[in-house]
Short mmCIF file of C-alpha atoms and ligand atoms in Angstrom, two decimals:
data_model
loop_
_atom_site.label_atom_id
_atom_site.label_comp_id
_atom_site.label_asym_id
_atom_site.label_seq_id
_atom_site.Cartn_x
_atom_site.Cartn_y
_atom_site.Cartn_z
CA MET A 729 140.96 117.90 77.13
CA ALA A 730 138.63 116.78 74.37
CA ASN A 731 138.67 113.37 75.89
CA SER A 732 137.54 114.44 79.32
CA GLN A 733 134.86 116.56 77.69
CA ASN A 734 133.59 113.46 75.96
CA SER A 735 133.60 111.33 79.04
CA ASN A 736 131.73 114.11 80.85
CA ASP A 737 129.11 114.14 78.15
CA LEU A 738 128.82 110.42 78.37
CA GLU A 739 128.40 110.61 82.11
CA ASN A 740 125.73 113.26 81.71
CA ASN A 741 123.96 111.18 79.16
CA VAL A 742 123.95 108.12 81.34
CA ASN A 743 122.74 110.25 84.20
CA ASN A 744 119.93 111.68 82.10
CA ILE A 745 118.83 108.30 80.88
CA GLU A 746 118.76 107.04 84.44
CA LYS A 747 116.82 110.05 85.56
CA SER A 748 114.20 109.85 82.86
CA SER A 749 113.59 106.18 83.49
CA LEU A 750 113.19 106.61 87.23
CA ILE A 751 109.40 106.62 86.98
CA LYS A 752 108.47 103.04 86.17
CA ALA A 753 104.72 103.41 86.05
CA ILE A 754 101.80 105.67 86.88
CA VAL A 755 98.39 104.24 87.66
CA VAL A 756 95.12 106.07 88.18
CA SER A 757 92.68 103.73 89.94
CA ILE A 758 89.01 104.32 90.59
CA PHE A 759 86.63 102.43 92.81
CA ASP A 760 83.69 101.86 90.48
CA THR A 761 80.94 99.30 90.20
CA GLU A 762 83.53 96.59 89.58
CA GLY A 763 85.54 97.49 92.66
CA PRO A 764 89.06 98.95 92.58
CA THR A 765 89.92 99.32 88.88
CA PRO A 766 93.12 100.57 87.25
CA LYS A 767 91.53 103.01 84.81
CA TYR A 768 94.42 104.87 83.25
CA TYR A 769 98.05 103.93 83.33
CA TYR A 770 101.50 104.40 81.97
CA PRO A 771 103.17 102.53 80.28
CA GLU A 772 100.37 101.29 78.11
CA ASP A 773 101.74 97.77 78.17
CA LEU A 774 101.87 97.61 81.98
CA ASP A 775 100.76 94.06 82.66
CA GLU A 776 97.30 93.44 83.96
CA ASN A 777 98.26 91.71 87.18
CA SER A 778 100.50 94.56 88.28
CA ARG A 779 97.80 97.09 87.44
CA LEU A 780 95.23 95.23 89.43
CA LEU A 781 97.52 94.71 92.37
CA ILE A 782 98.23 98.44 92.51
CA ALA A 783 94.57 99.38 92.26
CA MET A 784 93.45 96.89 94.91
CA LYS A 785 96.13 97.66 97.42
CA THR A 786 96.06 101.44 97.17
CA ILE A 787 92.29 101.75 97.26
CA SER A 788 91.66 99.21 100.00
CA LEU A 789 94.42 100.45 102.29
CA LEU A 790 93.57 104.06 101.94
CA MET A 791 89.85 103.76 101.88
CA GLY A 792 89.44 101.83 105.12
CA GLU A 793 85.74 102.08 105.73
CA ALA A 794 83.65 103.18 102.80
CA THR A 795 81.33 105.05 105.14
CA TYR A 796 83.00 108.43 104.93
CA GLN A 797 82.53 108.70 101.18
CA ASP A 798 80.51 111.80 100.83
CA GLY A 799 80.18 113.94 97.75
CA ASN A 800 79.61 117.04 99.85
CA ALA A 801 82.88 116.68 101.69
CA ILE A 802 85.23 115.80 98.88
CA GLU A 803 87.70 118.54 99.72
CA GLY A 804 88.91 117.23 103.04
CA VAL A 805 89.48 113.64 101.94
CA ASN A 806 92.99 113.22 100.66
CA TYR A 807 95.95 111.24 101.90
CA PHE A 808 99.45 110.49 100.76
CA GLY A 809 101.27 107.26 101.45
CA ILE A 810 104.42 105.47 100.42
CA LEU A 811 103.57 101.83 99.78
CA PRO A 812 105.79 98.89 98.97
CA PHE A 813 104.78 96.42 96.23
CA PRO A 814 107.28 93.61 96.85
CA ASP A 815 105.57 91.24 94.39
CA ILE A 816 106.46 93.49 91.48
CA LYS A 817 109.62 94.91 93.09
CA LEU A 818 108.32 98.47 92.97
CA ASN A 819 107.50 101.15 95.50
CA GLY A 820 104.67 103.58 95.09
CA LEU A 821 103.80 107.07 96.19
CA THR A 822 100.03 107.08 96.33
CA TYR A 823 97.59 109.92 96.61
CA PHE A 824 94.06 109.09 97.64
CA PHE A 825 91.15 111.38 96.84
CA LEU A 826 87.45 111.40 95.96
CA ILE A 827 85.74 112.15 92.69
CA TYR A 828 82.27 113.61 92.80
CA ASP A 829 79.72 111.39 91.11
CA PRO A 830 75.97 111.87 91.69
CA GLU A 831 75.32 108.26 90.65
CA ALA A 832 77.72 106.66 93.11
CA ARG A 833 76.98 105.62 96.67
CA GLY A 834 77.70 108.59 98.94
CA GLN A 835 77.88 110.67 95.74
CA ALA A 836 81.60 110.09 95.45
CA LYS A 837 84.04 107.57 94.06
CA ALA A 838 87.33 106.75 95.74
CA ALA A 839 90.38 107.20 93.53
CA THR A 840 94.15 106.95 93.75
CA ILE A 841 97.09 108.16 91.72
CA THR A 842 100.17 106.00 92.19
CA ILE A 843 103.65 106.83 90.96
CA LEU A 844 105.98 103.83 90.92
CA VAL A 845 109.75 103.52 91.08
CA ASP A 846 112.10 100.58 91.55
CA GLU A 847 112.32 99.35 95.13
CA GLU A 848 115.89 100.53 95.62
CA ASN A 849 114.95 104.07 94.57
CA ILE A 850 112.44 104.63 97.33
CA SER A 851 114.38 107.56 98.86
CA PHE A 852 113.39 109.55 95.79
CA PHE A 853 109.90 109.78 97.30
CA TYR A 854 110.97 110.63 100.82
CA GLU A 855 113.43 113.28 99.77
CA ASN A 856 111.16 115.00 97.29
CA ILE A 857 107.74 114.45 98.78
CA LYS A 858 107.22 118.15 99.41
CA TYR A 859 107.40 118.89 95.70
CA LEU A 860 105.81 115.69 94.47
CA ARG A 861 102.78 116.42 96.61
CA VAL A 862 102.20 119.69 94.81
CA ILE A 863 102.53 118.12 91.35
CA ILE A 864 100.26 115.17 92.13
CA ASP A 865 97.71 117.26 93.98
CA LYS A 866 97.28 119.44 90.92
CA SER A 867 96.70 116.44 88.65
CA ALA A 868 94.15 115.07 91.11
CA SER A 869 92.11 118.26 90.96
CA GLN A 870 92.15 118.03 87.18
CA ILE A 871 91.00 114.43 87.34
CA GLN A 872 88.15 115.44 89.62
CA THR A 873 86.71 117.62 86.87
CA ALA A 874 87.79 115.64 83.79
CA LYS A 875 84.93 115.06 81.34
CA ASP A 876 86.03 112.05 79.34
CA SER A 877 88.75 109.47 78.98
CA ASN A 878 90.62 111.57 76.43
CA GLU A 879 91.00 114.33 78.95
CA MET A 880 92.07 111.78 81.56
CA LYS A 881 94.79 110.50 79.26
CA ASN A 882 96.04 114.03 78.68
CA ILE A 883 96.18 114.65 82.41
CA LEU A 884 98.17 111.47 82.93
CA ASN A 885 100.56 112.39 80.14
CA SER A 886 101.10 115.85 81.48
CA LEU A 887 101.68 114.45 84.97
CA ARG A 888 104.37 112.19 83.58
CA MET A 889 106.05 115.06 81.74
CA GLN A 890 105.99 117.23 84.85
CA LEU A 891 107.59 114.46 86.85
CA ILE A 892 110.27 113.91 84.24
CA ASN A 893 111.03 117.62 84.08
CA PHE A 894 111.16 117.80 87.84
CA ILE A 895 113.63 114.92 87.98
CA LYS A 896 115.78 116.41 85.23
CA ASP A 897 116.17 119.60 87.24
CA LEU A 898 117.38 117.74 90.30
CA LYS A 899 121.14 117.52 90.69
CA HIS A 900 120.91 114.35 92.68
CA PRO A 901 117.47 112.77 92.55
CA PHE A 902 118.07 110.89 95.81
CA SER A 903 120.63 109.24 98.05
CA GLN A 904 120.85 105.52 98.71
CA THR A 905 119.55 105.43 102.28
CA ARG A 906 116.97 107.70 103.72
CA GLN A 907 118.70 110.17 105.99
CA ILE A 908 116.89 112.42 108.36
CA LYS A 909 118.55 115.45 109.85
CA ILE A 910 117.27 116.39 113.28
CA LEU A 911 118.54 119.55 114.94
CA PHE A 912 118.57 120.31 118.66
CA ALA A 913 119.09 123.98 119.34
CA GLY A 914 118.71 126.41 122.22
CA LEU A 915 120.91 128.51 124.50
CA ASP A 916 123.78 126.96 126.42
CA ARG A 917 122.48 125.23 129.57
CA SER A 918 118.95 125.00 128.16
CA GLY A 919 119.22 121.22 128.57
CA LYS A 920 119.71 119.81 125.05
CA SER A 921 122.34 117.23 125.93
CA SER A 922 120.38 116.16 129.01
CA PHE A 923 117.19 115.88 126.95
CA VAL A 924 118.88 113.59 124.44
CA LEU A 925 120.48 111.45 127.16
CA GLY A 926 117.13 111.30 128.94
CA ILE A 927 115.41 109.84 125.90
CA LYS A 928 118.08 107.17 125.81
CA LYS A 929 117.67 106.61 129.58
CA LYS A 930 121.35 107.30 130.13
CA TYR A 931 120.69 108.82 133.53
CA SER A 932 124.15 108.21 134.94
CA GLU A 933 125.55 110.42 132.19
CA ILE A 934 123.05 113.22 132.69
CA ILE A 935 124.52 114.16 136.04
CA LYS A 936 127.99 114.41 134.53
CA VAL A 937 127.02 116.28 131.38
CA LEU A 938 129.43 119.00 130.22
CA PRO A 939 128.74 121.93 127.91
CA THR A 940 128.74 120.72 124.31
CA LYS A 941 131.66 121.97 122.28
CA GLY A 942 130.48 122.95 118.80
CA VAL A 943 128.25 120.40 117.15
CA SER A 944 127.81 116.89 118.45
CA ARG A 945 126.50 114.47 115.83
CA GLU A 946 125.12 111.02 116.33
CA ILE A 947 123.47 108.51 114.00
CA SER A 948 120.77 106.07 115.01
CA GLU A 949 118.36 103.88 113.10
CA LEU A 950 114.58 103.74 112.88
CA PHE A 951 112.74 101.36 110.52
CA GLY A 952 115.66 101.34 108.11
CA ALA A 953 116.13 105.11 108.01
CA GLN A 954 119.14 106.91 109.43
CA LEU A 955 118.35 109.54 112.02
CA ILE A 956 121.23 111.99 112.14
CA ARG A 957 120.99 114.08 115.25
CA TRP A 958 122.84 117.37 115.32
CA GLU A 959 123.13 118.89 118.75
CA LEU A 960 124.17 122.51 118.38
CA GLY A 961 126.23 123.51 121.42
CA GLY A 962 124.60 126.72 122.64
CA GLN A 963 127.42 128.97 123.79
CA LYS A 964 127.43 132.44 122.27
CA SER A 965 130.42 132.00 119.95
CA TYR A 966 128.92 128.81 118.49
CA ARG A 967 125.52 130.40 118.03
CA ASP A 968 127.06 133.26 116.07
CA GLN A 969 128.77 130.74 113.85
CA TYR A 970 125.56 128.78 113.09
CA LEU A 971 123.74 131.94 112.17
CA LYS A 972 126.61 133.20 110.05
CA GLU A 973 126.97 129.92 108.20
CA SER A 974 123.35 128.97 108.29
CA GLU A 975 123.49 127.34 104.84
CA VAL A 976 125.82 124.76 106.32
CA TYR A 977 124.21 124.10 109.67
CA LEU A 978 120.59 124.49 108.73
CA TYR A 979 120.84 122.91 105.30
CA ASN A 980 118.19 120.27 104.68
CA VAL A 981 116.88 120.12 108.23
CA ASP A 982 113.99 117.70 108.50
CA LEU A 983 113.00 118.45 112.07
CA LEU A 984 113.98 121.11 114.59
CA PHE A 985 113.82 120.80 118.37
CA PHE A 986 114.27 124.09 120.16
CA LEU A 987 114.67 124.20 123.93
CA ILE A 988 113.97 127.08 126.27
CA ASP A 989 114.74 126.87 129.99
CA VAL A 990 111.51 128.00 131.69
CA GLN A 991 113.25 128.42 135.03
CA ASP A 992 115.70 130.96 133.72
CA LEU A 993 113.81 134.22 133.55
CA LYS A 994 116.95 136.26 133.21
CA ARG A 995 117.85 134.70 129.87
CA ARG A 996 114.46 134.35 128.29
CA GLU A 997 114.85 137.34 125.96
CA GLU A 998 118.19 135.97 124.85
CA GLY A 999 116.60 132.58 124.15
CA LEU A 1000 113.70 134.09 122.23
CA LYS A 1001 116.04 136.22 120.20
CA TYR A 1002 118.11 133.21 119.21
CA PHE A 1003 115.00 131.23 118.29
CA LYS A 1004 113.74 134.09 116.15
CA LYS A 1005 117.07 134.41 114.36
CA LEU A 1006 117.16 130.69 113.64
CA ILE A 1007 113.67 130.86 112.18
CA GLU A 1008 114.65 133.81 110.03
CA SER A 1009 117.73 131.96 108.78
CA LEU A 1010 115.57 128.97 107.89
CA GLU A 1011 113.20 131.23 106.02
CA ASN A 1012 116.11 132.74 104.14
CA ILE A 1013 117.09 129.37 102.77
CA ASP A 1014 113.45 128.49 102.13
CA ASP A 1015 113.35 125.67 104.62
CA TYR A 1016 110.20 124.97 106.58
CA PRO A 1017 110.76 121.91 108.76
CA PRO A 1018 108.29 120.99 111.49
CA ILE A 1019 109.37 122.45 114.83
CA VAL A 1020 108.99 121.00 118.31
CA LEU A 1021 109.44 123.66 120.95
CA CYS A 1022 110.33 122.27 124.36
CA LEU A 1023 109.57 124.49 127.31
CA HIS A 1024 112.21 122.61 129.18
CA LYS A 1025 112.98 122.21 132.88
CA THR A 1026 109.24 122.27 133.62
CA ASP A 1027 110.02 119.89 136.47
CA PRO A 1028 107.07 118.00 138.00
CA ASP A 1029 107.39 119.63 141.44
CA ILE A 1030 107.29 123.20 140.16
CA LYS A 1031 105.14 122.66 137.09
CA ASN A 1032 102.20 124.52 138.60
CA ASP A 1033 104.04 127.33 140.33
CA LYS A 1034 102.59 130.69 139.46
CA GLN A 1035 105.86 132.07 138.14
CA ILE A 1036 106.42 129.06 135.86
CA ARG A 1037 102.87 129.21 134.49
CA GLU A 1038 103.17 132.93 133.80
CA ASN A 1039 106.48 132.45 132.08
CA ILE A 1040 105.11 129.66 129.90
CA GLU A 1041 102.15 131.81 128.91
CA PHE A 1042 104.46 134.67 128.09
CA LEU A 1043 106.77 132.50 126.02
CA ILE A 1044 103.93 130.99 124.01
CA MET A 1045 102.59 134.43 123.25
CA ARG A 1046 105.94 135.76 122.11
CA ILE A 1047 106.73 132.74 119.98
CA GLN A 1048 103.55 133.10 117.99
CA GLU A 1049 104.80 136.44 116.73
CA PHE A 1050 107.50 134.94 114.53
CA THR A 1051 106.53 131.35 113.80
CA GLN A 1052 103.36 131.78 111.71
CA ASN A 1053 104.95 130.21 108.67
CA TYR A 1054 105.87 127.05 110.54
CA TYR A 1055 104.18 123.95 111.81
CA ILE A 1056 105.12 124.21 115.46
CA LYS A 1057 104.05 122.16 118.46
CA ILE A 1058 104.84 123.07 122.04
CA PHE A 1059 105.66 120.62 124.83
CA GLU A 1060 106.45 121.10 128.51
CA THR A 1061 109.40 118.83 129.22
CA SER A 1062 111.69 117.86 132.06
CA ILE A 1063 114.40 115.27 132.55
CA PHE A 1064 112.57 114.28 135.75
CA ASP A 1065 109.57 113.22 133.70
CA HIS A 1066 110.90 110.71 131.21
CA TRP A 1067 107.66 110.48 129.26
CA SER A 1068 107.48 114.19 128.68
CA LEU A 1069 110.72 113.78 126.72
CA VAL A 1070 109.44 110.73 124.87
CA SER A 1071 106.17 112.34 123.84
CA ALA A 1072 107.87 115.46 122.53
CA PHE A 1073 110.39 113.35 120.67
CA SER A 1074 107.88 110.90 119.22
CA TYR A 1075 105.61 113.68 118.14
CA GLY A 1076 108.48 115.11 116.13
CA ILE A 1077 109.31 111.76 114.59
CA SER A 1078 105.70 111.09 113.63
CA ARG A 1079 105.63 114.42 111.78
CA LEU A 1080 108.35 113.01 109.55
CA SER A 1081 106.38 109.98 108.48
CA PRO A 1082 104.89 110.56 105.04
CA ASN A 1083 102.58 107.69 105.91
CA ARG A 1084 101.10 109.20 109.03
CA GLU A 1085 97.70 109.73 107.45
CA ILE A 1086 97.35 106.19 106.18
CA PHE A 1087 98.62 104.81 109.46
CA ARG A 1088 95.89 106.69 111.19
CA LYS A 1089 93.40 105.32 108.66
CA GLN A 1090 94.37 101.77 109.61
CA LEU A 1091 93.88 102.56 113.29
CA GLU A 1092 90.52 104.09 112.48
CA TRP A 1093 89.59 100.94 110.58
CA PHE A 1094 90.51 98.77 113.58
CA ALA A 1095 88.70 101.14 115.95
CA ASN A 1096 85.53 100.79 113.92
CA LYS A 1097 85.81 97.02 113.88
CA THR A 1098 86.38 96.78 117.62
CA ASP A 1099 84.18 99.60 118.94
CA SER A 1100 87.20 101.44 120.26
CA GLU A 1101 87.15 105.09 121.16
CA PHE A 1102 90.84 105.40 121.07
CA ILE A 1103 93.78 103.47 119.64
CA LEU A 1104 97.46 104.15 119.87
CA LEU A 1105 100.41 102.34 118.34
CA LEU A 1106 103.82 102.32 120.06
CA ASN A 1107 107.16 100.87 119.13
CA GLU A 1108 109.56 99.06 121.46
CA LYS A 1109 111.05 102.36 122.63
CA ALA A 1110 107.63 103.80 123.47
CA ILE A 1111 107.72 106.14 120.49
CA ILE A 1112 104.12 106.82 119.53
CA LEU A 1113 103.92 105.89 115.85
CA SER A 1114 100.30 106.75 115.31
CA ASN A 1115 97.01 107.27 117.09
CA PHE A 1116 93.35 107.62 116.43
CA SER A 1117 90.88 109.16 118.81
CA ARG A 1118 87.22 110.04 118.75
CA ASP A 1119 87.60 112.83 121.25
CA ASP A 1120 90.51 115.07 122.11
CA VAL A 1121 90.45 114.82 125.88
CA SER A 1122 90.70 111.06 126.15
CA GLY A 1123 93.23 111.19 123.32
CA LYS A 1124 95.49 113.39 125.40
CA VAL A 1125 95.11 111.23 128.52
CA PHE A 1126 96.02 108.06 126.66
CA GLU A 1127 98.93 109.67 124.90
CA ILE A 1128 100.41 110.58 128.24
CA SER A 1129 99.70 107.24 129.85
CA ALA A 1130 100.55 104.89 126.96
CA PRO A 1131 104.25 104.56 127.80
CA HIS A 1132 103.33 103.77 131.42
CA PHE A 1133 101.20 100.87 130.25
CA GLN A 1134 104.18 99.63 128.31
CA THR A 1135 106.31 99.71 131.45
CA LEU A 1136 103.60 97.84 133.36
CA TYR A 1137 103.26 95.29 130.61
CA LYS A 1138 107.00 94.67 130.44
CA THR A 1139 107.31 94.44 134.22
CA PHE A 1140 104.50 91.89 134.47
CA LYS A 1141 106.04 89.93 131.63
CA GLU A 1142 109.47 90.01 133.20
CA PHE A 1143 108.15 88.53 136.43
CA LYS A 1144 106.09 86.04 134.49
CA ILE A 1145 102.87 87.20 136.08
CA LEU A 1146 101.31 87.79 132.69
CA LYS A 1147 100.32 84.61 130.89
CA LYS A 1148 98.78 86.22 127.82
CA ASP A 1149 100.17 88.90 125.56
CA PHE A 1150 97.83 91.59 126.78
CA LEU A 1151 96.75 93.52 129.85
CA VAL A 1152 93.16 94.59 130.48
CA SER A 1153 91.86 97.02 133.02
CA SER A 1154 88.22 97.13 133.91
CA GLY A 1155 86.39 99.55 136.14
CA ILE A 1156 86.78 102.56 133.88
CA SER A 1157 83.04 102.45 133.44
CA GLN A 1158 80.39 99.74 133.17
CA THR A 1159 81.44 98.68 129.71
CA LYS A 1160 84.66 100.46 128.87
CA LYS A 1161 88.02 98.86 129.22
CA ILE A 1162 91.62 99.73 128.59
CA LEU A 1163 93.55 97.07 126.78
CA PHE A 1164 97.27 97.00 126.20
CA LYS A 1165 98.56 94.46 123.77
CA LYS A 1166 101.79 93.38 122.18
CA LEU A 1167 101.90 92.73 118.43
CA ASN A 1168 104.53 91.12 116.30
CA VAL A 1169 104.64 92.94 113.02
CA GLU A 1170 107.38 91.70 110.74
CA LYS A 1171 110.58 91.88 112.74
CA TYR A 1172 109.26 94.55 115.06
CA ASN A 1173 107.59 94.46 118.44
CA LEU A 1174 104.79 96.95 118.44
CA TYR A 1175 102.23 97.73 121.13
CA LEU A 1176 98.60 98.73 120.91
CA LEU A 1177 96.66 100.65 123.49
CA LEU A 1178 92.89 100.50 123.04
CA PHE A 1179 90.03 102.14 124.86
CA ILE A 1180 87.36 99.68 124.01
CA SER A 1181 83.68 99.63 124.88
CA SER A 1182 82.41 96.38 123.47
CA GLU A 1183 81.15 93.54 125.69
CA ASP A 1184 82.72 90.86 123.55
CA TYR A 1185 85.88 92.80 122.90
CA ILE A 1186 88.14 89.74 122.92
CA LYS A 1187 86.17 88.22 120.10
CA LYS A 1188 86.15 91.43 118.09
CA ILE A 1189 89.89 91.83 118.43
CA ASP A 1190 90.53 88.20 117.54
CA GLU A 1191 88.35 88.45 114.47
CA ASN A 1192 90.10 91.50 113.07
CA LEU A 1193 93.61 91.41 114.38
CA LYS A 1194 95.08 89.37 111.58
CA GLU A 1195 93.87 91.72 108.93
CA PHE A 1196 94.94 94.72 110.99
CA ILE A 1197 98.46 93.34 111.32
CA SER A 1198 98.66 92.63 107.62
CA ARG A 1199 97.62 96.21 106.88
CA ILE A 1200 100.27 97.59 109.24
CA GLU A 1201 102.86 95.15 107.95
CA VAL A 1202 102.91 96.61 104.47
CA LEU A 1203 103.33 100.10 105.87
CA ILE A 1204 105.81 99.70 108.67
CA ASP A 1205 108.94 99.47 106.54
CA THR A 1206 108.02 102.70 104.83
CA TYR A 1207 106.98 104.40 108.09
CA ILE A 1208 109.76 106.91 107.88
N1 GTP B 590 115.91 121.17 136.74
C1 GTP B 590 116.27 120.71 135.55
N2 GTP B 590 117.55 120.79 135.15
C2 GTP B 590 117.89 120.33 133.93
C3 GTP B 590 116.92 119.74 133.07
N3 GTP B 590 117.55 119.38 131.92
C4 GTP B 590 118.85 119.72 132.07
N4 GTP B 590 119.06 120.29 133.29
C5 GTP B 590 120.33 120.80 133.80
O1 GTP B 590 120.72 121.92 133.03
C6 GTP B 590 122.14 121.99 132.91
C7 GTP B 590 122.55 122.14 131.47
O2 GTP B 590 122.21 120.98 130.75
P1 GTP B 590 122.86 120.57 129.36
O3 GTP B 590 122.16 119.37 128.93
O4 GTP B 590 124.34 120.51 129.46
O5 GTP B 590 122.50 121.84 128.47
P2 GTP B 590 122.87 122.07 126.94
O6 GTP B 590 121.70 122.75 126.35
O7 GTP B 590 123.30 120.83 126.30
O8 GTP B 590 124.08 123.12 127.03
P3 GTP B 590 125.20 123.38 125.92
O9 GTP B 590 125.77 122.07 125.52
O10 GTP B 590 126.20 124.28 126.54
O11 GTP B 590 124.53 124.07 124.77
C8 GTP B 590 122.68 120.72 133.57
O12 GTP B 590 123.10 121.06 134.86
C9 GTP B 590 121.46 119.81 133.64
O13 GTP B 590 121.52 118.92 134.74
C10 GTP B 590 115.57 119.66 133.54
O14 GTP B 590 114.65 119.15 132.88
N5 GTP B 590 115.29 120.15 134.78
MG1 MG B 591 124.99 120.21 125.38
#
């Protein structure tokens, strides 16, 4: 007995030591007259090269163009990102913000706080980002008003203590691989299984699909993360079970897709009721995942029928009543419109990327360099990883059409009609062109869609592409 007690203690001790040494370094960097400078850091003997590397990379990646530095608009400028530092075998969670300074250009100085852990511990960031954000955000506000370097040092110290305490309270700080739990829910026959098969283009199976018995689980991979898809069979007895044992089924959900059949007026109250109960169960366990609501079976041929439009309007109105606490986005989807499925799905996935803001920053950087109004980045499966747009309308149009360009591109390539690795369309207007281009970024094939207005666009792209790719390269492995 005494023996096992001892070995337990030992285990706990080891565990505690591991936990407290999880944070390898913290660096506060500021863009001052000497450029990106690591101003305050822990540990004090952190070597100079590492410090500098961290300051340079975090500030330059997150800052993009210096033009938006503006002391009057400090509030809105803040981004999180998970960045790899392979040279020093560490990974960082970086928060970018501005510090008001009447002397500085634009009356503000760019700054970052970076928390570093060993490379293999990166899931710690992904799994705890919700909480880490709050802790770091608070320290950043303190830094914004700090008066002298003593105060800065205190802030840094207190940040470190808060992180250590946070880690100590965690039962399991993180798992080895990043796992993402995605739920598909909705009434029976709402089309969940068909939706999932449609994304995978398994059309021959859609026509044979049978009601799902209980939960069907499947694992796939995206940029090194495991996507675990839970399809919750929608028959009444199963639904009752999910709601009764919501801690089990809804535990740790990262993303929820809910489907409602817009053609089935008879069951819409039943569908809404189920949705509401699921939301309440999530609230009960304090879980607030992003939600993608699919108004499904909005088939292309009946999309504009009066009855369908009225039903959609009604559903949207009703849903607002009980989803205020959630980040919810609504899509009209149909298995007869493949891209409607893909855009709903990729939107959900992009919500999971802790790097979505800095991805967008890189697209904005490239857009500025190339006079583009709109840029969108796709992966091989036409999932939209990120986009940047100067106006909402064209943004929407390109989002819808991007996957079609990819099909065109691949078709031309397949028949060897395309000699270069891009497609250009003219005739949009005198000067504006649409350009679709393949990129090789690390081991991935990615695709760029640009709405570009420059005369010498080829030159502009050539001049900046290399740097753009190198910016994306460091981010892609930590996309999700
Ligand atoms: N018209 C139309 N029919 C669809 C669409 N999606 C699915 N269906 C049909 O709806 C029926 C039910 O589809 P499923 O995918 O089995 O529905 P489910 O939500 O998985 O049902 P359970 O597994 O019982 O929960 C099938 O006959 C599908 O062919 C769609 O977009 N439009
Ligand atoms: Mg099913």
